[in-house]
């Protein structure tokens, strides 16, 4: 059984070149920051005043910035930061939002109404504003930025989970579980939640991309990572002023990083959705 | 029917289940109620099969669920082995379920598509904490063999089996706990005719082997005749007629039973003796609170004032425990 | 601009569009308004509150002080532009037609011009001048400081014996007062008009002065439109209409300068200025000044109260690297209380300090301060040079166990931090005395009790020495005093002078005259095409 699934998965990936590309980018963006900083000899913080603003070369594949720091090293560390924040946001949002969704879906009309109105209130804030408000209230920095972004992602997860739970709990096998005498916790854990996996997985991929983009947005306006942490958004801000004086590499590479990460995340989300959704054309039995 | 005076396994006494009309305004709840089960009473002895027969919409599925407390009864009493079910707290109720199980009509939907057959059949054992992993595995394998599923297929998922096989799996799951009572909600209606016979035989076989009592819900009278010891005929949530199957089929008293039987094709008759009932079963708002529930379609009582004003009570008639709820029982006769 | 990502290009385009939309009055050749792009919006327009040189410079076109400095030509001016600066040795009358100082220095008498009026119509006579000076005197903020020339309590009275005479009587002669009276924050304010309009709060966003320009429109942080004052007593300003755009984003400043959308661009980062060298139609003006970039250390807050610790930090700062990478050569290194352009500067005492990490580490060990130390360093929004200096300091000092967190504050927050009585964080500051006199500088920067002491530096010995200055009249004696004080200062290392500034302005080829006094459009009436 497991072997079969593996082979079909591979076949599917190979057939869909875009999916393969997205996977490749994702793999690079995950492996790169995980291994890169240990493999690449240069440090993102070391300043070399002899060679500031150097154009890309073999020694510095992405050039150096105004303080002589290697941009490639900063790019890799920035990828690490974006990746970490993305993962944290997805996990936190999933756990908090998912729990709210489950409670709302199963808790009866009153609990559902109260919780959903709270979620509506949270969702009324534009995500960037909410993240900004949190960082201003709790102090500027990467940690609070992650909290703010996670908070703004909770409504996505909560609503989706609630909708799924409401749908699944009416399915016949849930009644069968009740009939056999299963406890509620078992029904939720063994029957309801596993069936929400496809939707939630897709949402995770999508929120991952959203988290990276919002973090870059915060970095762009000076919230989020602080000097000298090489976060992509902050690097873009710094690099912009040099765009006009001819040092194009300072803003371009982090910008590309954000772009590729978000595109890959969304492509993956898209393809995952098609693959896991039993009703999609792809999955119809021929 | 057993002449012993053992306590019945299941006593259903004036069971009721009403739903509020769907499109009710929360500020002005409609007083109109959908009486799905409108006061039915019967008993099930140990080891026998009791049938609930009727057309779609007569409330038999709801009754089945109400008996197992999968929906909450709104009136009457259900007593299982002397225990009043409605009065139980959630945890004791849950434990009691071990002794009363259900086989569903929809064999596909009631099996979680993500679980393997083994997991599905094993789940009741895990839920009730019976035995360790090895003991459970043995039980599951035995059960699967009993219903005719080869254990080596136990790792497959439900959608890889045929409809009949899935129903067997459902039966295995219901029986793995060795319950005393099994409620079967139209277990063969969704299956091909050829498969139906197999399943019925299996059920009968298992009943003898394991000493089960069945509440068998069915709309097909021939099946009822073959399978049930005693049965009740339902119309709009009320019992029209009840008694031993043989008695009912040979000597039906209620116009509804007669009409149903006349529709059953029998070898040797010409089929032109069918009594055709006009109208449809419509449980909602047919003014059935006064008078006989069947009066609107009854060729006997349609125009009789007493049928419109007085609800007939279940009264003995014929032999044994044959009872009929009709003001003019026996008037409608099937053509010979 | 090939190779730049679509994102950057889109952003640059958005900035360009926004900029063009925001400044519909782009400069046309020799006609139309004179456009100045300036990176430092003033926090307030109230002359008595403003203290920073940079913000002070913005008031100059609006308010006229009693006196002013004579001008002199600047040596290294680019071709086609006449660049002048202030000659701080010659003070002449401005609003006042003339002035005299009594023998003992205690009485200053100013002769005003007859028949002058404020733009509001109120008479600009001795009574008005007296009212304005008294308001500064009693303000309790920077105005008091300037009017008393830091000799608090020295002013006895301000009198207006007749319509054109104002007399200031002092307890003790103070030559610095004449210098102070040339500063725009002692410019004469139309007190009656201020009161009529609701008082000081109104003054923060409006002008009630008698300067060569009137404030026709002011959107704080966005733009100010100045129109020539037709009743100005002096020579009419060269440019009739001036638009000052406040643009804190360096990229926008640079873009507009390149596209010749401004006649004068002030406050560009030095890197950007360097990139414009040789650009067609633009000229770069360099003027060495007595202002400097510094990292002010909070001497009253541990561990900065430890002199060896401060000394260690001063050896851990990479001066040459900063001069090259931040100032791009537009600066001079030194280490002492006075910058090289200052009259009191002594190259033997104030020579630049070396960057010596080993020595810094040894000093840290000697100091007894336990590392790692966590500290904050504050920079002002819109100041790229400050951000770079802070980043470099952060990296450099982390090597001796001092970990800095960089806090970027907007103008008002930064002002608060700078004005706080006891400073708790290091601050990157660009500052210098309004008056190029050691006495003036040390009075505000050395005295323990001074609110404007940039580092809360307190040395009883140095202050005692400073007190003796009133008795010294000979230049040689005064220089000896300054040297003594400098030596103490260097040993104490109360702050870290990063580099003395060479002021840079970028002007379009049309500009023929440009005058430098302080940051900003100081003496704007002398600028023109």
PDB file of C-alpha atoms in Angstrom, chain A residues 29-241:
ATOM      1  CA  UNK A  29      14.580  27.444   0.128  1.00  0.00           C
ATOM      2  CA  UNK A  30      14.376  24.942   2.950  1.00  0.00           C
ATOM      3  CA  UNK A  31      17.726  23.241   2.520  1.00  0.00           C
ATOM      4  CA  UNK A  32      19.535  26.443   1.755  1.00  0.00           C
ATOM      5  CA  UNK A  33      18.889  28.167   5.038  1.00  0.00           C
ATOM      6  CA  UNK A  34      19.209  24.939   6.997  1.00  0.00           C
ATOM      7  CA  UNK A  35      22.585  23.961   5.619  1.00  0.00           C
ATOM      8  CA  UNK A  36      23.812  27.120   3.997  1.00  0.00           C
ATOM      9  CA  UNK A  37      25.021  29.154   6.914  1.00  0.00           C
ATOM     10  CA  UNK A  38      27.113  26.223   8.064  1.00  0.00           C
ATOM     11  CA  UNK A  39      28.506  25.508   4.606  1.00  0.00           C
ATOM     12  CA  UNK A  40      29.088  29.033   3.396  1.00  0.00           C
ATOM     13  CA  UNK A  41      32.274  30.398   4.968  1.00  0.00           C
ATOM     14  CA  UNK A  42      31.360  34.064   5.119  1.00  0.00           C
ATOM     15  CA  UNK A  43      29.366  35.497   8.002  1.00  0.00           C
ATOM     16  CA  UNK A  44      26.374  37.772   7.513  1.00  0.00           C
ATOM     17  CA  UNK A  45      27.638  40.155  10.148  1.00  0.00           C
ATOM     18  CA  UNK A  46      31.326  40.535   9.342  1.00  0.00           C
ATOM     19  CA  UNK A  47      32.069  43.936   7.960  1.00  0.00           C
ATOM     20  CA  UNK A  48      34.798  44.398   5.407  1.00  0.00           C
ATOM     21  CA  UNK A  49      35.419  48.071   4.943  1.00  0.00           C
ATOM     22  CA  UNK A  50      37.865  47.445   2.183  1.00  0.00           C
ATOM     23  CA  UNK A  51      35.192  46.255  -0.201  1.00  0.00           C
ATOM     24  CA  UNK A  52      31.879  47.943   0.449  1.00  0.00           C
ATOM     25  CA  UNK A  53      29.194  47.911  -2.200  1.00  0.00           C
ATOM     26  CA  UNK A  54      31.061  45.435  -4.357  1.00  0.00           C
ATOM     27  CA  UNK A  55      29.213  44.025  -7.342  1.00  0.00           C
ATOM     28  CA  UNK A  56      28.495  40.268  -7.458  1.00  0.00           C
ATOM     29  CA  UNK A  57      31.583  38.201  -8.071  1.00  0.00           C
ATOM     30  CA  UNK A  58      32.909  34.725  -7.382  1.00  0.00           C
ATOM     31  CA  UNK A  59      33.984  35.663  -3.892  1.00  0.00           C
ATOM     32  CA  UNK A  60      30.673  37.371  -3.222  1.00  0.00           C
ATOM     33  CA  UNK A  61      27.988  35.801  -5.404  1.00  0.00           C
ATOM     34  CA  UNK A  62      25.507  38.448  -4.387  1.00  0.00           C
ATOM     35  CA  UNK A  63      27.911  41.290  -3.811  1.00  0.00           C
ATOM     36  CA  UNK A  64      28.481  43.212  -0.595  1.00  0.00           C
ATOM     37  CA  UNK A  65      26.503  45.909   1.126  1.00  0.00           C
ATOM     38  CA  UNK A  66      27.490  49.368   2.331  1.00  0.00           C
ATOM     39  CA  UNK A  67      29.366  47.924   5.299  1.00  0.00           C
ATOM     40  CA  UNK A  68      31.162  45.304   3.286  1.00  0.00           C
ATOM     41  CA  UNK A  69      28.997  42.444   4.544  1.00  0.00           C
ATOM     42  CA  UNK A  70      28.493  39.505   2.200  1.00  0.00           C
ATOM     43  CA  UNK A  71      24.991  39.698   0.791  1.00  0.00           C
ATOM     44  CA  UNK A  72      24.793  35.980   0.026  1.00  0.00           C
ATOM     45  CA  UNK A  73      25.469  35.096   3.650  1.00  0.00           C
ATOM     46  CA  UNK A  74      22.846  37.625   4.670  1.00  0.00           C
ATOM     47  CA  UNK A  75      20.478  36.189   2.098  1.00  0.00           C
ATOM     48  CA  UNK A  76      20.847  32.704   3.545  1.00  0.00           C
ATOM     49  CA  UNK A  77      20.398  33.878   7.099  1.00  0.00           C
ATOM     50  CA  UNK A  78      17.451  35.959   5.972  1.00  0.00           C
ATOM     51  CA  UNK A  79      15.976  32.847   4.407  1.00  0.00           C
ATOM     52  CA  UNK A  80      16.405  31.110   7.718  1.00  0.00           C
ATOM     53  CA  UNK A  81      14.583  33.886   9.502  1.00  0.00           C
ATOM     54  CA  UNK A  82      11.753  33.928   6.993  1.00  0.00           C
ATOM     55  CA  UNK A  83      11.496  30.160   7.124  1.00  0.00           C
ATOM     56  CA  UNK A  84      11.460  30.056  10.900  1.00  0.00           C
ATOM     57  CA  UNK A  85       8.867  32.755  11.168  1.00  0.00           C
ATOM     58  CA  UNK A  86       6.778  31.108   8.467  1.00  0.00           C
ATOM     59  CA  UNK A  87       6.864  27.800  10.272  1.00  0.00           C
ATOM     60  CA  UNK A  88       6.054  29.360  13.642  1.00  0.00           C
ATOM     61  CA  UNK A  89       3.187  31.341  12.210  1.00  0.00           C
ATOM     62  CA  UNK A  90       1.719  28.316  10.476  1.00  0.00           C
ATOM     63  CA  UNK A  91       2.007  26.124  13.555  1.00  0.00           C
ATOM     64  CA  UNK A  92       0.688  28.711  15.971  1.00  0.00           C
ATOM     65  CA  UNK A  93      -2.101  29.753  13.657  1.00  0.00           C
ATOM     66  CA  UNK A  94      -3.046  26.154  12.984  1.00  0.00           C
ATOM     67  CA  UNK A  95      -3.118  25.156  16.631  1.00  0.00           C
ATOM     68  CA  UNK A  96      -4.911  28.234  17.921  1.00  0.00           C
ATOM     69  CA  UNK A  97      -7.168  28.765  14.934  1.00  0.00           C
ATOM     70  CA  UNK A  98      -7.807  25.071  14.506  1.00  0.00           C
ATOM     71  CA  UNK A  99      -8.796  24.641  18.111  1.00  0.00           C
ATOM     72  CA  UNK A 100     -11.173  27.570  17.940  1.00  0.00           C
ATOM     73  CA  UNK A 101     -12.648  26.125  14.776  1.00  0.00           C
ATOM     74  CA  UNK A 102     -13.174  22.711  16.352  1.00  0.00           C
ATOM     75  CA  UNK A 103     -14.793  24.173  19.466  1.00  0.00           C
ATOM     76  CA  UNK A 104     -17.023  26.390  17.367  1.00  0.00           C
ATOM     77  CA  UNK A 105     -17.996  23.533  15.084  1.00  0.00           C
ATOM     78  CA  UNK A 106     -18.850  21.147  17.854  1.00  0.00           C
ATOM     79  CA  UNK A 107     -19.848  23.409  20.681  1.00  0.00           C
ATOM     80  CA  UNK A 108     -23.424  24.242  19.759  1.00  0.00           C
ATOM     81  CA  UNK A 109     -25.040  27.407  18.528  1.00  0.00           C
ATOM     82  CA  UNK A 110     -24.094  29.753  21.343  1.00  0.00           C
ATOM     83  CA  UNK A 111     -20.426  28.832  21.523  1.00  0.00           C
ATOM     84  CA  UNK A 112     -20.288  28.929  17.750  1.00  0.00           C
ATOM     85  CA  UNK A 113     -21.801  32.406  17.574  1.00  0.00           C
ATOM     86  CA  UNK A 114     -19.584  33.872  20.243  1.00  0.00           C
ATOM     87  CA  UNK A 115     -16.407  32.407  18.853  1.00  0.00           C
ATOM     88  CA  UNK A 116     -17.187  33.329  15.287  1.00  0.00           C
ATOM     89  CA  UNK A 117     -17.983  36.910  16.205  1.00  0.00           C
ATOM     90  CA  UNK A 118     -14.633  37.116  17.986  1.00  0.00           C
ATOM     91  CA  UNK A 119     -12.959  35.739  14.907  1.00  0.00           C
ATOM     92  CA  UNK A 120     -14.817  38.230  12.768  1.00  0.00           C
ATOM     93  CA  UNK A 121     -13.494  41.035  14.949  1.00  0.00           C
ATOM     94  CA  UNK A 122      -9.980  39.717  14.567  1.00  0.00           C
ATOM     95  CA  UNK A 123     -10.378  39.306  10.843  1.00  0.00           C
ATOM     96  CA  UNK A 124     -11.619  42.866  10.490  1.00  0.00           C
ATOM     97  CA  UNK A 125      -8.098  44.162  10.985  1.00  0.00           C
ATOM     98  CA  UNK A 126      -6.036  44.301   7.838  1.00  0.00           C
ATOM     99  CA  UNK A 127      -3.288  41.778   8.535  1.00  0.00           C
ATOM    100  CA  UNK A 128      -0.409  44.222   8.300  1.00  0.00           C
ATOM    101  CA  UNK A 129      -2.103  46.681  10.638  1.00  0.00           C
ATOM    102  CA  UNK A 130      -2.765  43.964  13.181  1.00  0.00           C
ATOM    103  CA  UNK A 131       0.815  42.770  13.056  1.00  0.00           C
ATOM    104  CA  UNK A 132       1.979  46.356  13.423  1.00  0.00           C
ATOM    105  CA  UNK A 133      -0.283  46.947  16.410  1.00  0.00           C
ATOM    106  CA  UNK A 134       1.084  43.876  18.149  1.00  0.00           C
ATOM    107  CA  UNK A 135       4.702  44.797  17.541  1.00  0.00           C
ATOM    108  CA  UNK A 136       4.083  48.323  18.781  1.00  0.00           C
ATOM    109  CA  UNK A 137       2.323  47.045  21.896  1.00  0.00           C
ATOM    110  CA  UNK A 138       4.762  44.287  22.756  1.00  0.00           C
ATOM    111  CA  UNK A 139       7.946  45.913  21.585  1.00  0.00           C
ATOM    112  CA  UNK A 140       9.578  45.852  18.203  1.00  0.00           C
ATOM    113  CA  UNK A 141      11.421  42.744  17.198  1.00  0.00           C
ATOM    114  CA  UNK A 142      11.274  39.477  15.323  1.00  0.00           C
ATOM    115  CA  UNK A 143       9.469  37.544  18.041  1.00  0.00           C
ATOM    116  CA  UNK A 144       6.642  40.017  18.395  1.00  0.00           C
ATOM    117  CA  UNK A 145       6.369  40.299  14.643  1.00  0.00           C
ATOM    118  CA  UNK A 146       5.872  36.550  14.472  1.00  0.00           C
ATOM    119  CA  UNK A 147       3.195  36.756  17.167  1.00  0.00           C
ATOM    120  CA  UNK A 148       1.424  39.535  15.333  1.00  0.00           C
ATOM    121  CA  UNK A 149       1.435  37.694  12.039  1.00  0.00           C
ATOM    122  CA  UNK A 150       0.331  34.461  13.700  1.00  0.00           C
ATOM    123  CA  UNK A 151      -2.558  36.315  15.301  1.00  0.00           C
ATOM    124  CA  UNK A 152      -3.642  37.669  11.962  1.00  0.00           C
ATOM    125  CA  UNK A 153      -3.588  34.173  10.475  1.00  0.00           C
ATOM    126  CA  UNK A 154      -5.834  32.679  13.159  1.00  0.00           C
ATOM    127  CA  UNK A 155      -9.103  33.659  11.449  1.00  0.00           C
ATOM    128  CA  UNK A 156      -8.112  31.833   8.269  1.00  0.00           C
ATOM    129  CA  UNK A 157      -7.562  28.603  10.126  1.00  0.00           C
ATOM    130  CA  UNK A 158     -10.498  29.004  12.472  1.00  0.00           C
ATOM    131  CA  UNK A 159     -13.060  29.575   9.762  1.00  0.00           C
ATOM    132  CA  UNK A 160     -11.769  26.830   7.561  1.00  0.00           C
ATOM    133  CA  UNK A 161     -11.620  24.300  10.358  1.00  0.00           C
ATOM    134  CA  UNK A 162     -15.081  25.203  11.561  1.00  0.00           C
ATOM    135  CA  UNK A 163     -16.528  24.804   8.093  1.00  0.00           C
ATOM    136  CA  UNK A 164     -14.874  21.459   7.666  1.00  0.00           C
ATOM    137  CA  UNK A 165     -15.972  20.231  11.063  1.00  0.00           C
ATOM    138  CA  UNK A 166     -19.543  21.288  10.428  1.00  0.00           C
ATOM    139  CA  UNK A 167     -19.501  19.387   7.164  1.00  0.00           C
ATOM    140  CA  UNK A 168     -17.792  16.282   8.420  1.00  0.00           C
ATOM    141  CA  UNK A 169     -19.759  15.880  11.599  1.00  0.00           C
ATOM    142  CA  UNK A 170     -22.894  15.240   9.581  1.00  0.00           C
ATOM    143  CA  UNK A 171     -21.276  12.406   7.641  1.00  0.00           C
ATOM    144  CA  UNK A 172     -22.708   8.956   8.397  1.00  0.00           C
ATOM    145  CA  UNK A 173     -19.576   7.421   9.837  1.00  0.00           C
ATOM    146  CA  UNK A 174     -19.654   9.956  12.637  1.00  0.00           C
ATOM    147  CA  UNK A 175     -23.096   8.730  13.636  1.00  0.00           C
ATOM    148  CA  UNK A 176     -21.781   5.188  13.383  1.00  0.00           C
ATOM    149  CA  UNK A 177     -19.016   6.076  15.825  1.00  0.00           C
ATOM    150  CA  UNK A 178     -21.509   7.468  18.266  1.00  0.00           C
ATOM    151  CA  UNK A 179     -23.595   4.336  17.869  1.00  0.00           C
ATOM    152  CA  UNK A 180     -20.692   2.117  18.772  1.00  0.00           C
ATOM    153  CA  UNK A 181     -20.172   4.089  21.928  1.00  0.00           C
ATOM    154  CA  UNK A 182     -17.090   6.091  21.053  1.00  0.00           C
ATOM    155  CA  UNK A 183     -16.146   8.959  23.314  1.00  0.00           C
ATOM    156  CA  UNK A 184     -16.280  12.434  21.913  1.00  0.00           C
ATOM    157  CA  UNK A 185     -12.531  12.884  22.117  1.00  0.00           C
ATOM    158  CA  UNK A 186     -12.028   9.806  20.039  1.00  0.00           C
ATOM    159  CA  UNK A 187     -14.507  10.898  17.431  1.00  0.00           C
ATOM    160  CA  UNK A 188     -12.795  14.262  17.141  1.00  0.00           C
ATOM    161  CA  UNK A 189      -9.314  12.865  17.097  1.00  0.00           C
ATOM    162  CA  UNK A 190      -9.776   9.754  14.982  1.00  0.00           C
ATOM    163  CA  UNK A 191     -12.594  10.663  12.680  1.00  0.00           C
ATOM    164  CA  UNK A 192     -13.075  14.408  12.387  1.00  0.00           C
ATOM    165  CA  UNK A 193      -9.574  15.814  12.397  1.00  0.00           C
ATOM    166  CA  UNK A 194      -8.015  13.337   9.967  1.00  0.00           C
ATOM    167  CA  UNK A 195     -10.635  14.322   7.432  1.00  0.00           C
ATOM    168  CA  UNK A 196      -9.716  17.964   7.759  1.00  0.00           C
ATOM    169  CA  UNK A 197      -6.102  17.237   6.882  1.00  0.00           C
ATOM    170  CA  UNK A 198      -6.344  17.941   3.152  1.00  0.00           C
ATOM    171  CA  UNK A 199      -7.891  21.365   3.584  1.00  0.00           C
ATOM    172  CA  UNK A 200      -5.666  22.345   6.452  1.00  0.00           C
ATOM    173  CA  UNK A 201      -2.550  21.220   4.676  1.00  0.00           C
ATOM    174  CA  UNK A 202      -3.360  23.401   1.734  1.00  0.00           C
ATOM    175  CA  UNK A 203      -4.122  26.293   4.035  1.00  0.00           C
ATOM    176  CA  UNK A 204      -0.802  25.807   5.791  1.00  0.00           C
ATOM    177  CA  UNK A 205       1.088  26.125   2.558  1.00  0.00           C
ATOM    178  CA  UNK A 206      -0.853  29.226   1.656  1.00  0.00           C
ATOM    179  CA  UNK A 207      -0.407  30.844   5.063  1.00  0.00           C
ATOM    180  CA  UNK A 208       3.298  30.077   4.910  1.00  0.00           C
ATOM    181  CA  UNK A 209       3.636  32.239   1.860  1.00  0.00           C
ATOM    182  CA  UNK A 210       1.472  34.910   3.424  1.00  0.00           C
ATOM    183  CA  UNK A 211       3.614  34.924   6.583  1.00  0.00           C
ATOM    184  CA  UNK A 212       6.815  35.472   4.653  1.00  0.00           C
ATOM    185  CA  UNK A 213       5.280  38.288   2.676  1.00  0.00           C
ATOM    186  CA  UNK A 214       3.881  40.011   5.748  1.00  0.00           C
ATOM    187  CA  UNK A 215       7.190  39.672   7.567  1.00  0.00           C
ATOM    188  CA  UNK A 216       8.925  41.305   4.642  1.00  0.00           C
ATOM    189  CA  UNK A 217       6.311  44.036   4.708  1.00  0.00           C
ATOM    190  CA  UNK A 218       6.949  44.650   8.374  1.00  0.00           C
ATOM    191  CA  UNK A 219      10.683  44.653   7.799  1.00  0.00           C
ATOM    192  CA  UNK A 220      10.175  47.138   5.015  1.00  0.00           C
ATOM    193  CA  UNK A 221       8.666  49.625   7.451  1.00  0.00           C
ATOM    194  CA  UNK A 222      11.187  48.950  10.171  1.00  0.00           C
ATOM    195  CA  UNK A 223       9.169  46.661  12.422  1.00  0.00           C
ATOM    196  CA  UNK A 224      10.062  43.006  12.599  1.00  0.00           C
ATOM    197  CA  UNK A 225      13.726  42.142  12.506  1.00  0.00           C
ATOM    198  CA  UNK A 226      16.018  44.780  13.900  1.00  0.00           C
ATOM    199  CA  UNK A 227      19.497  45.851  12.863  1.00  0.00           C
ATOM    200  CA  UNK A 228      21.680  43.920  12.188  1.00  0.00           C
ATOM    201  CA  UNK A 229      19.462  40.877  11.595  1.00  0.00           C
ATOM    202  CA  UNK A 230      19.412  40.280   7.856  1.00  0.00           C
ATOM    203  CA  UNK A 231      15.701  39.899   7.268  1.00  0.00           C
ATOM    204  CA  UNK A 232      14.676  40.109   3.638  1.00  0.00           C
ATOM    205  CA  UNK A 233      12.193  42.960   4.019  1.00  0.00           C
ATOM    206  CA  UNK A 234      14.660  45.133   5.908  1.00  0.00           C
ATOM    207  CA  UNK A 235      17.316  44.309   3.342  1.00  0.00           C
ATOM    208  CA  UNK A 236      15.011  45.508   0.606  1.00  0.00           C
ATOM    209  CA  UNK A 237      14.476  48.823   2.401  1.00  0.00           C
ATOM    210  CA  UNK A 238      18.182  49.359   2.873  1.00  0.00           C
ATOM    211  CA  UNK A 239      18.937  48.291  -0.619  1.00  0.00           C
ATOM    212  CA  UNK A 240      16.423  50.564  -2.284  1.00  0.00           C
ATOM    213  CA  UNK A 241      18.383  53.719  -1.682  1.00  0.00           C
TER     214      UNK A 241
END
